[in-house]
Amino acid sequence: MSSVTDRDDRDLEAELESAGAGQIGIPVDAICVGCGRTRVKRADLEEIGQNPQIDPTTLEATELTSFKHVC
């Protein structure tokens, strides 16, 4: 089975399947304010600056931003 990786050779599928990514929300890049590591994490619409009432399937990728968190 082939994994999806990005330009930094991150294994995005493995990051998304990890317990740290969470179970509910839209997958986005989360940047740790402590260590600076970027990883996939699920976030709700409010956490990424979107109206929580909208249908997430209507969002464009350019409307989704990364957010900062602590590992």
PDB file of C-alpha atoms in Angstrom:
ATOM      1  CA  MET A   1       0.000   0.000   0.000  1.00  0.00           C
ATOM      2  CA  SER A   2       1.309   3.411  -0.953  1.00  0.00           C
ATOM      3  CA  SER A   3       1.206   6.303   1.521  1.00  0.00           C
ATOM      4  CA  VAL A   4       0.407   9.892   0.691  1.00  0.00           C
ATOM      5  CA  THR A   5       3.314  12.203   1.420  1.00  0.00           C
ATOM      6  CA  ASP A   6       3.820  15.916   0.919  1.00  0.00           C
ATOM      7  CA  ARG A   7       6.895  17.884  -0.082  1.00  0.00           C
ATOM      8  CA  ASP A   8       8.422  17.467   3.403  1.00  0.00           C
ATOM      9  CA  ASP A   9       8.150  13.666   3.128  1.00  0.00           C
ATOM     10  CA  ARG A  10       5.520  13.599   5.872  1.00  0.00           C
ATOM     11  CA  ASP A  11       3.255  10.556   5.877  1.00  0.00           C
ATOM     12  CA  LEU A  12      -0.068  12.382   5.885  1.00  0.00           C
ATOM     13  CA  GLU A  13      -2.168   9.210   6.064  1.00  0.00           C
ATOM     14  CA  ALA A  14      -0.289   7.985   9.141  1.00  0.00           C
ATOM     15  CA  GLU A  15      -0.569  11.419  10.778  1.00  0.00           C
ATOM     16  CA  LEU A  16      -4.326  11.500  10.145  1.00  0.00           C
ATOM     17  CA  GLU A  17      -4.813   7.969  11.511  1.00  0.00           C
ATOM     18  CA  SER A  18      -2.821   8.664  14.682  1.00  0.00           C
ATOM     19  CA  ALA A  19      -4.625   9.172  17.989  1.00  0.00           C
ATOM     20  CA  GLY A  20      -3.123  12.667  18.236  1.00  0.00           C
ATOM     21  CA  ALA A  21      -5.042  13.797  15.158  1.00  0.00           C
ATOM     22  CA  GLY A  22      -8.373  13.391  16.907  1.00  0.00           C
ATOM     23  CA  GLN A  23     -11.558  11.756  15.716  1.00  0.00           C
ATOM     24  CA  ILE A  24     -13.823  14.651  14.735  1.00  0.00           C
ATOM     25  CA  GLY A  25     -13.214  17.645  12.496  1.00  0.00           C
ATOM     26  CA  ILE A  26     -11.568  18.721   9.278  1.00  0.00           C
ATOM     27  CA  PRO A  27      -7.942  17.627   8.771  1.00  0.00           C
ATOM     28  CA  VAL A  28      -5.581  20.627   8.771  1.00  0.00           C
ATOM     29  CA  ASP A  29      -1.914  21.259   9.450  1.00  0.00           C
ATOM     30  CA  ALA A  30      -1.397  22.091  13.117  1.00  0.00           C
ATOM     31  CA  ILE A  31       1.776  23.911  14.110  1.00  0.00           C
ATOM     32  CA  CYS A  32       2.962  23.350  17.687  1.00  0.00           C
ATOM     33  CA  VAL A  33       3.836  26.646  19.391  1.00  0.00           C
ATOM     34  CA  GLY A  34       6.273  24.787  21.642  1.00  0.00           C
ATOM     35  CA  CYS A  35       8.393  22.563  19.412  1.00  0.00           C
ATOM     36  CA  GLY A  36       7.444  23.969  15.975  1.00  0.00           C
ATOM     37  CA  ARG A  37       6.463  20.556  14.595  1.00  0.00           C
ATOM     38  CA  THR A  38       3.715  20.506  11.956  1.00  0.00           C
ATOM     39  CA  ARG A  39       1.325  17.567  11.879  1.00  0.00           C
ATOM     40  CA  VAL A  40      -2.166  16.723  10.710  1.00  0.00           C
ATOM     41  CA  LYS A  41      -4.838  17.361  13.311  1.00  0.00           C
ATOM     42  CA  ARG A  42      -8.613  17.432  13.061  1.00  0.00           C
ATOM     43  CA  ALA A  43     -10.153  20.793  13.961  1.00  0.00           C
ATOM     44  CA  ASP A  44     -13.680  22.096  14.118  1.00  0.00           C
ATOM     45  CA  LEU A  45     -14.714  24.940  11.842  1.00  0.00           C
ATOM     46  CA  GLU A  46     -14.433  27.605  14.555  1.00  0.00           C
ATOM     47  CA  GLU A  47     -10.847  26.613  15.354  1.00  0.00           C
ATOM     48  CA  ILE A  48      -9.857  27.365  11.761  1.00  0.00           C
ATOM     49  CA  GLY A  49     -11.747  30.634  11.531  1.00  0.00           C
ATOM     50  CA  GLN A  50     -14.836  29.406   9.671  1.00  0.00           C
ATOM     51  CA  ASN A  51     -18.531  29.792  10.444  1.00  0.00           C
ATOM     52  CA  PRO A  52     -19.596  26.619  12.319  1.00  0.00           C
ATOM     53  CA  GLN A  53     -22.965  26.646  10.520  1.00  0.00           C
ATOM     54  CA  ILE A  54     -21.591  26.146   6.993  1.00  0.00           C
ATOM     55  CA  ASP A  55     -21.363  22.852   5.147  1.00  0.00           C
ATOM     56  CA  PRO A  56     -17.667  21.866   5.284  1.00  0.00           C
ATOM     57  CA  THR A  57     -17.893  20.157   1.894  1.00  0.00           C
ATOM     58  CA  THR A  58     -18.402  23.580   0.293  1.00  0.00           C
ATOM     59  CA  LEU A  59     -15.072  24.964   1.544  1.00  0.00           C
ATOM     60  CA  GLU A  60     -12.193  25.495  -0.847  1.00  0.00           C
ATOM     61  CA  ALA A  61      -8.718  24.359   0.232  1.00  0.00           C
ATOM     62  CA  THR A  62      -7.562  27.983   0.104  1.00  0.00           C
ATOM     63  CA  GLU A  63     -10.147  28.851   2.777  1.00  0.00           C
ATOM     64  CA  LEU A  64      -8.595  26.392   5.226  1.00  0.00           C
ATOM     65  CA  THR A  65      -5.608  27.553   7.197  1.00  0.00           C
ATOM     66  CA  SER A  66      -3.237  25.879   9.573  1.00  0.00           C
ATOM     67  CA  PHE A  67      -3.570  26.657  13.238  1.00  0.00           C
ATOM     68  CA  LYS A  68      -1.307  26.735  16.239  1.00  0.00           C
ATOM     69  CA  HIS A  69      -1.575  24.289  19.139  1.00  0.00           C
ATOM     70  CA  VAL A  70       0.576  22.705  21.836  1.00  0.00           C
ATOM     71  CA  CYS A  71       1.752  19.090  21.530  1.00  0.00           C
TER      72      CYS A  71
END
